[in-house]
Each structure stands twice: as structure tokens, then as C-alpha cells.
Amino acid sequence: MNHRPRLADLLRMNPAPGAHRVALRAGVSVGVPLLLCLALDRPEWTLYAAFGAFASLYGRHVVHASRAIGQVTAGVLLTAAVLLGAVVSEAGSAPWMVVGGTAVVALLGQLVSDHLHWHPPGPLFLAFGFGAVASAPPMADSLWVPVGVAGAAAAFAVLVGGVGAVVRRQRSPWVRPEPLRSLHSVRIAVAVVIAGTIAELTPLGHPYWAMVAVLATLAGSDHHARRARGWWRAGGTLLGLIPAAVLLALDLSPVAIVLVVIVLQFVTEVLVGRNYGLALLFITPLALLVGQLAVQRPAVDLLVDRGVETLIGVVVGMAMVSLEVSREERRRPDPS
């Protein structure tokens, strides 16, 4: 059986009704907390705020109570991931702690995602939040700061997400939780450890990007979708480095960066349901700008790290998919 995605599949623009509403909610939910951090003269807190605000990305296809429950659950877990990342950062960000911690967060996040039918599925944002905060230098005198900032941003995202349901007076049916899929979650965690370990063995400075890339690749619903996401993640990220390089070269002020981030977040949410690869042209500069806002790093190093570590994660993810396909083919009865 041929599981390779066709070029037409990779370039297809899928319908995404209501994407503009999701994009508007996401832009407001991310932009307001970041601007507030700048108003308080605490740009380093924007990393905590951004990951808390990502609660707005959940439950895009449901409304009323189902969206609120999904976003509250995601917000609590995102805040917990930020807190755990801050604990590791305070302890010295040992490589084994970052890789091992990201794997544990990914495993638990995958269990919750499968159980509660999260959309977007998988633990990507949880692992990203933990890895980014754990890899950054300590940015607060107290652990209450990351908890408070991320939690407040998540709460604001839930509030913004509830406005549309109230205004439109829509309800969605309650989706029953699924049984836990522990074996699938363990495979995800193993892939994260492999990608993170390989990245740690290189001189690059952002190993969590490799772990995020493998999670993004394995987030597809089947082997065909996972391979397609792998190609999208690699190609979209590499092309996305071009606008990212331009924006980083402009040496924008913090406020200007936040305004650009709001626009990028809006466009990302408009496109991500239509074509994941195209959305990555905006996701890539978005991720780099948010990180640069909190912790300044040389632009060239950022671009190289993002490109190479993404490729590491995608290669590991594709290899895991190939192993799964081979195992299933061996188990398939011989028709002869």
C-alpha cells in the first residue's frame, strides 16, 4: 500500500468555515496579554503569557460549554507546563531534564488529548511550552510569576472564546471521552526522547524545536496524514525562515513585534485548517519573534537552529511512521 502523499494533497486548500472567527479570537487572546506585559515593562514575561494564551487555539470546531471545558482544561495544563518548565529553568536546565521532561509532558498530554478529543490534537503546545521555558534562563524571582502570568493569559483566552458562543447563542453536543490509549502515548514519548537526544548531541541551542517537530509530524490521524504533515513541517518551516529572516533583520521595537505577532497569529489560524504547510510560512516567524521578545538571541543562530532542528524532528517522525507501517504490513495476512 502506498502511503506517500501526492503533491496535489500537499498543495490542496481545504475548506475551513468560520476560520476568521477563530483567527480573531486567537489574535486578541495572544495580543492583549503580550501588550500588557510590555506595558508593565516586563518583556521577559511574554513567554509565559504566550503559552497561556494558546488555550484560545483549542475547541475551534465546538461552541458553548464544550469549547469552554476544552479551553479551561488546556489552559490549566498549559499553565502547569509553563510552571514545570520554570522549575527546570531554575534548576539549571540540564539537557536530560529538558528532554526527559518534554517526553513526560508529551506522554501525559497525548493521553489527555486522546481522552478529551482535543482539537488541535496532541500535546504539541504543552511540550513546546515546557521546552521553551525550561530552556530559557530564569526570568522571574518567584515561581508564582510564570503561574500567574500564564494562568491569567489562559483565563483571558477562555473569556474571549466564550464571547462568541454567547453572542451567537450556539451550543454543541457533549463529546464523550475516549478510553486512554497508553501505547500510542508511549510511542509519542519515545519519539520525543530520540529527537531531543539527537538535537542535544549537536551544537545547536534549541533542542525542544526538534521535539516539537516530531510531535507535529506524528499529530496526523493516520500514516498518510503523518507523512503529509512531515513534508509540510519540513518544507513550510524552511520557506518560513525567509520572512522570519526579514522580520528579524528589521530590529523591530517590542511593541512592533507584538503587533506583527498579532497579525501572524491571525493569518496562521485562517490558513492552518486549509493548508498546514502554507500556515507554517507564518508560524515560523511567529515562533521566532515570540521567543526573541522574551530572550534576545543572534538572529542567524535562531534561523539555523530552527531549520536544522526541525529537520531532525521530521526525520525521526517519518522514521517512526515507516516503522509502524512495516509492522502493520508484517501483521497483515498473506492473501496467497
Coordinates of C-alpha atoms in Angstrom, one line a residue:
M1 CA 0.0 0.0 0.0
N2 CA 1.4 3.4 -1.0
H3 CA 1.3 5.8 2.0
R4 CA 3.3 8.6 0.3
P5 CA 1.3 11.8 0.0
R6 CA 0.9 13.2 -3.5
L7 CA 1.9 16.7 -4.5
A8 CA -1.7 17.5 -5.1
D9 CA -2.5 16.5 -1.5
L10 CA 0.3 18.8 -0.1
L11 CA -0.9 21.8 -2.2
R12 CA -4.7 21.3 -1.7
M13 CA -6.6 24.1 0.0
N14 CA -9.2 22.6 2.2
P15 CA -12.4 24.4 3.2
A16 CA -12.3 26.0 6.7
P17 CA -15.6 27.6 7.5
G18 CA -15.5 30.0 10.4
A19 CA -11.7 30.3 10.4
H20 CA -11.8 34.1 10.5
R21 CA -13.7 33.9 13.9
V22 CA -11.1 31.5 15.3
A23 CA -8.3 33.8 14.0
L24 CA -9.8 36.9 15.5
R25 CA -10.2 35.2 18.9
A26 CA -6.6 33.9 18.7
G27 CA -5.2 37.3 17.7
V28 CA -7.0 39.1 20.6
S29 CA -6.1 36.3 23.1
V30 CA -2.4 36.4 22.3
G31 CA -2.0 40.1 21.6
V32 CA -3.6 41.6 24.7
P33 CA -1.5 39.7 27.3
L34 CA 1.7 40.4 25.4
L35 CA 0.9 44.1 25.2
L36 CA 0.1 44.1 28.9
C37 CA 3.5 42.6 29.7
L38 CA 5.2 45.3 27.8
A39 CA 3.1 48.0 29.5
L40 CA 4.3 46.6 32.8
D41 CA 7.9 46.8 31.4
R42 CA 8.2 43.0 31.7
P43 CA 9.0 41.8 28.2
E44 CA 10.6 38.6 29.7
W45 CA 7.1 37.6 30.9
T46 CA 5.8 37.5 27.3
L47 CA 7.0 33.9 27.0
Y48 CA 4.7 32.8 29.9
A49 CA 1.8 34.9 28.6
A50 CA 2.1 33.5 25.0
F51 CA 1.8 29.9 26.1
G52 CA -1.1 30.5 28.4
A53 CA -2.9 32.4 25.6
F54 CA -2.5 29.4 23.4
A55 CA -5.6 28.0 25.2
S56 CA -7.5 30.0 22.7
L57 CA -6.4 27.6 19.9
Y58 CA -8.4 24.7 21.4
G59 CA -12.0 23.8 20.6
R60 CA -12.2 25.7 17.3
H61 CA -15.0 23.5 16.0
V62 CA -17.2 23.5 19.0
V63 CA -19.1 26.2 20.9
H64 CA -20.6 26.9 24.3
A65 CA -19.9 24.5 27.1
S66 CA -17.7 22.1 25.0
R67 CA -15.4 24.9 24.0
A68 CA -15.2 26.3 27.5
I69 CA -14.4 22.9 29.0
G70 CA -11.7 22.2 26.4
Q71 CA -10.1 25.6 26.7
V72 CA -10.2 25.5 30.5
T73 CA -8.6 22.1 30.5
A74 CA -5.9 23.2 28.0
G75 CA -5.3 26.4 29.9
V76 CA -4.7 24.6 33.2
L77 CA -2.3 22.1 31.6
L78 CA -0.5 24.9 29.6
T79 CA 0.0 26.8 32.9
A80 CA 1.2 23.6 34.5
A81 CA 3.7 23.0 31.6
V82 CA 5.0 26.6 32.0
L83 CA 5.4 26.1 35.8
L84 CA 7.3 22.8 35.3
G85 CA 9.5 24.5 32.7
A86 CA 10.2 27.3 35.1
V87 CA 11.2 24.8 37.8
V88 CA 13.6 23.1 35.4
S89 CA 15.0 26.5 34.3
E90 CA 15.6 27.4 38.0
A91 CA 17.4 24.1 38.5
G92 CA 19.8 24.8 35.7
S93 CA 18.2 23.5 32.5
A94 CA 20.2 20.2 32.4
P95 CA 19.8 18.6 29.0
W96 CA 18.4 15.3 30.4
M97 CA 15.9 17.3 32.4
V98 CA 14.6 19.2 29.3
V99 CA 14.5 16.1 27.1
G100 CA 13.0 13.8 29.8
G101 CA 10.6 16.4 31.0
T102 CA 9.4 17.2 27.5
A103 CA 8.8 13.4 26.9
V104 CA 6.8 13.1 30.1
V105 CA 4.7 16.2 29.2
A106 CA 4.1 14.8 25.7
L107 CA 3.1 11.4 27.1
L108 CA 0.6 12.9 29.6
G109 CA -0.6 15.5 27.1
Q110 CA -1.3 12.8 24.4
L111 CA -3.3 10.8 26.9
V112 CA -5.5 13.8 27.8
S113 CA -5.8 14.8 24.1
D114 CA -7.0 11.4 23.1
H115 CA -9.3 11.1 26.1
L116 CA -11.0 14.5 25.6
H117 CA -10.9 14.8 21.8
W118 CA -8.7 17.9 21.8
H119 CA -8.6 20.0 18.6
P120 CA -5.9 20.6 17.7
P121 CA -5.0 17.1 18.7
G122 CA -1.8 16.0 20.6
P123 CA 0.5 17.6 23.2
L124 CA 2.4 19.9 20.8
F125 CA 1.7 23.2 22.6
L126 CA 2.2 21.6 26.1
A127 CA 5.6 20.2 25.1
F128 CA 6.5 23.4 23.3
G129 CA 5.6 25.5 26.4
F130 CA 7.6 23.3 28.8
G131 CA 10.6 23.0 26.5
A132 CA 10.8 26.7 25.7
V133 CA 10.5 27.9 29.3
A134 CA 12.8 25.1 30.6
S135 CA 15.5 26.0 28.0
A136 CA 15.3 29.8 28.8
P137 CA 17.2 31.4 31.6
P138 CA 15.2 32.1 34.8
M139 CA 13.1 35.2 34.1
A140 CA 11.3 35.7 37.4
D141 CA 12.2 35.9 41.1
S142 CA 9.3 33.7 42.1
L143 CA 7.5 30.7 40.6
W144 CA 4.3 32.5 41.2
V145 CA 5.1 34.8 38.3
P146 CA 5.0 32.2 35.5
V147 CA 1.9 30.6 37.1
G148 CA 0.2 33.9 37.4
V149 CA 1.1 35.3 34.0
A150 CA 0.3 32.1 32.1
G151 CA -2.8 31.4 34.1
A152 CA -4.1 34.9 33.6
A153 CA -3.5 34.7 29.9
A154 CA -5.3 31.4 29.7
A155 CA -8.2 32.7 31.6
F156 CA -8.4 35.7 29.3
A157 CA -8.4 33.3 26.3
V158 CA -11.2 31.3 27.8
L159 CA -13.2 34.5 28.3
V160 CA -12.6 35.6 24.7
G161 CA -13.6 32.2 23.5
G162 CA -16.8 32.3 25.4
V163 CA -17.9 35.6 23.9
G164 CA -18.7 34.2 20.5
A165 CA -20.8 31.4 21.9
V166 CA -22.8 33.8 24.0
V167 CA -23.3 36.3 21.1
R168 CA -24.2 33.6 18.6
R169 CA -26.2 31.6 21.2
Q170 CA -24.9 28.3 19.8
R171 CA -24.5 25.0 21.5
S172 CA -22.6 21.9 20.6
P173 CA -23.2 18.3 21.7
W174 CA -21.2 16.9 24.5
V175 CA -18.5 14.6 23.2
R176 CA -17.9 11.5 25.3
P177 CA -14.3 11.0 26.4
E178 CA -12.4 8.1 24.7
P179 CA -10.6 5.3 26.6
L180 CA -7.0 6.1 27.3
R181 CA -4.5 5.0 24.5
S182 CA -1.4 4.4 26.6
L183 CA 0.6 2.5 24.0
H184 CA 0.2 5.3 21.4
S185 CA 1.2 7.9 24.0
V186 CA 4.3 5.9 24.9
R187 CA 5.4 5.8 21.3
I188 CA 5.0 9.5 21.1
A189 CA 7.2 9.9 24.2
V190 CA 9.9 7.6 22.8
A191 CA 10.0 9.6 19.5
V192 CA 10.4 12.8 21.6
V193 CA 13.3 11.3 23.5
I194 CA 15.0 10.2 20.3
A195 CA 14.6 13.6 18.6
G196 CA 15.6 15.5 21.7
T197 CA 18.7 13.4 22.3
I198 CA 19.9 13.7 18.7
A199 CA 19.4 17.5 18.9
E200 CA 21.3 17.7 22.2
L201 CA 24.3 15.9 20.6
T202 CA 24.6 18.8 18.1
P203 CA 26.0 22.3 19.0
L204 CA 22.6 23.8 18.3
G205 CA 20.8 25.7 21.0
H206 CA 17.1 24.9 20.8
P207 CA 16.6 21.1 21.1
Y208 CA 13.0 21.5 22.0
W209 CA 12.3 22.6 18.4
A210 CA 13.3 19.1 17.3
M211 CA 10.9 17.6 19.8
V212 CA 8.1 19.9 18.8
A213 CA 8.7 19.0 15.1
V214 CA 8.4 15.2 15.8
L215 CA 5.2 15.9 17.7
A216 CA 3.8 18.0 14.8
T217 CA 4.7 15.2 12.4
L218 CA 3.0 12.5 14.4
A219 CA -0.1 14.5 15.1
G220 CA -1.8 13.2 11.9
S221 CA -4.8 10.9 12.2
D222 CA -3.2 8.1 10.1
H223 CA 0.1 7.2 8.4
H224 CA -0.8 9.1 5.2
A225 CA -1.7 12.2 7.2
R226 CA 1.5 11.9 9.3
R227 CA 3.7 11.7 6.3
A228 CA 2.0 14.7 4.8
R229 CA 2.5 16.7 8.0
G230 CA 6.2 15.7 8.0
W231 CA 6.6 17.1 4.4
W232 CA 4.6 20.2 5.4
R233 CA 6.6 20.8 8.5
A234 CA 9.9 20.5 6.8
G235 CA 9.1 22.5 3.6
G236 CA 6.9 25.1 5.3
T237 CA 9.4 25.7 8.1
L238 CA 12.4 26.1 5.7
L239 CA 10.4 28.5 3.5
G240 CA 9.1 30.3 6.6
L241 CA 12.7 31.1 7.5
I242 CA 12.8 33.7 4.7
P243 CA 10.1 36.0 6.1
A244 CA 11.5 35.3 9.6
A245 CA 14.9 36.5 8.5
V246 CA 13.4 39.7 7.0
L247 CA 11.5 40.4 10.2
L248 CA 14.4 39.7 12.5
A249 CA 16.6 41.9 10.4
L250 CA 14.3 44.9 10.8
D251 CA 15.2 45.1 14.5
L252 CA 11.6 45.9 15.5
S253 CA 10.7 47.5 18.8
P254 CA 8.9 45.3 21.4
V255 CA 5.5 46.9 20.6
A256 CA 6.0 46.5 16.9
I257 CA 7.0 42.8 17.4
V258 CA 3.7 42.2 19.3
L259 CA 1.7 43.9 16.6
V260 CA 3.4 41.7 14.0
V261 CA 2.8 38.7 16.2
I262 CA -1.0 39.5 16.3
V263 CA -1.1 39.7 12.5
L264 CA 0.9 36.5 12.1
Q265 CA -1.4 34.7 14.6
F266 CA -4.5 35.8 12.8
V267 CA -3.2 34.7 9.4
T268 CA -2.0 31.4 10.8
E269 CA -5.4 30.5 12.2
V270 CA -7.0 31.5 8.9
L271 CA -4.7 29.1 7.0
V272 CA -3.9 26.2 9.3
G273 CA -7.2 24.4 8.6
R274 CA -6.8 25.0 4.8
N275 CA -3.2 24.0 4.3
Y276 CA -0.8 23.3 7.2
G277 CA 2.3 23.8 5.0
L278 CA 1.2 27.3 3.9
A279 CA 0.4 28.2 7.5
L280 CA 4.0 27.3 8.5
L281 CA 5.2 30.3 6.4
F282 CA 3.7 32.4 9.2
I283 CA 4.1 30.0 12.2
T284 CA 7.8 30.0 11.7
P285 CA 8.4 33.8 12.1
L286 CA 5.7 33.9 14.8
A287 CA 7.5 31.4 17.0
L288 CA 10.9 33.1 16.5
L289 CA 9.5 36.6 17.2
V290 CA 7.8 35.5 20.4
G291 CA 11.0 33.9 21.6
Q292 CA 13.1 36.9 20.7
L293 CA 10.7 39.2 22.5
A294 CA 11.4 37.4 25.8
V295 CA 15.1 36.5 25.3
Q296 CA 17.2 38.2 22.7
R297 CA 19.4 35.9 20.7
P298 CA 21.5 36.3 17.5
A299 CA 19.2 36.1 14.5
V300 CA 21.5 33.8 12.4
D301 CA 21.7 31.3 15.3
L302 CA 17.9 31.3 15.6
L303 CA 17.4 30.7 11.9
V304 CA 19.9 27.9 11.7
D305 CA 18.7 26.2 14.9
R306 CA 15.1 26.4 13.7
G307 CA 15.8 24.9 10.3
V308 CA 18.2 22.1 11.3
E309 CA 16.3 21.0 14.4
T310 CA 13.0 21.0 12.6
L311 CA 14.6 18.6 10.0
I312 CA 15.9 16.4 12.9
G313 CA 12.4 16.1 14.3
V314 CA 10.7 15.5 11.0
V315 CA 13.2 12.7 10.1
V316 CA 12.6 11.0 13.4
G317 CA 8.9 11.3 13.0
M318 CA 8.9 9.9 9.5
A319 CA 11.1 7.0 10.6
M320 CA 8.6 6.2 13.3
V321 CA 5.8 6.2 10.8
S322 CA 7.8 3.9 8.5
L323 CA 8.4 1.5 11.4
E324 CA 4.6 1.5 12.2
V325 CA 3.7 0.9 8.5
S326 CA 6.2 -2.0 8.3
R327 CA 4.9 -3.6 11.5
E328 CA 1.3 -3.4 10.3
E329 CA 2.3 -4.9 6.9
R330 CA 4.0 -7.8 8.6
R331 CA 0.9 -8.5 10.6
R332 CA -1.4 -8.3 7.6
P333 CA -2.5 -11.8 6.5
D334 CA -0.9 -13.1 3.3
P335 CA -3.6 -13.2 0.6
S336 CA -1.9 -16.2 -1.0

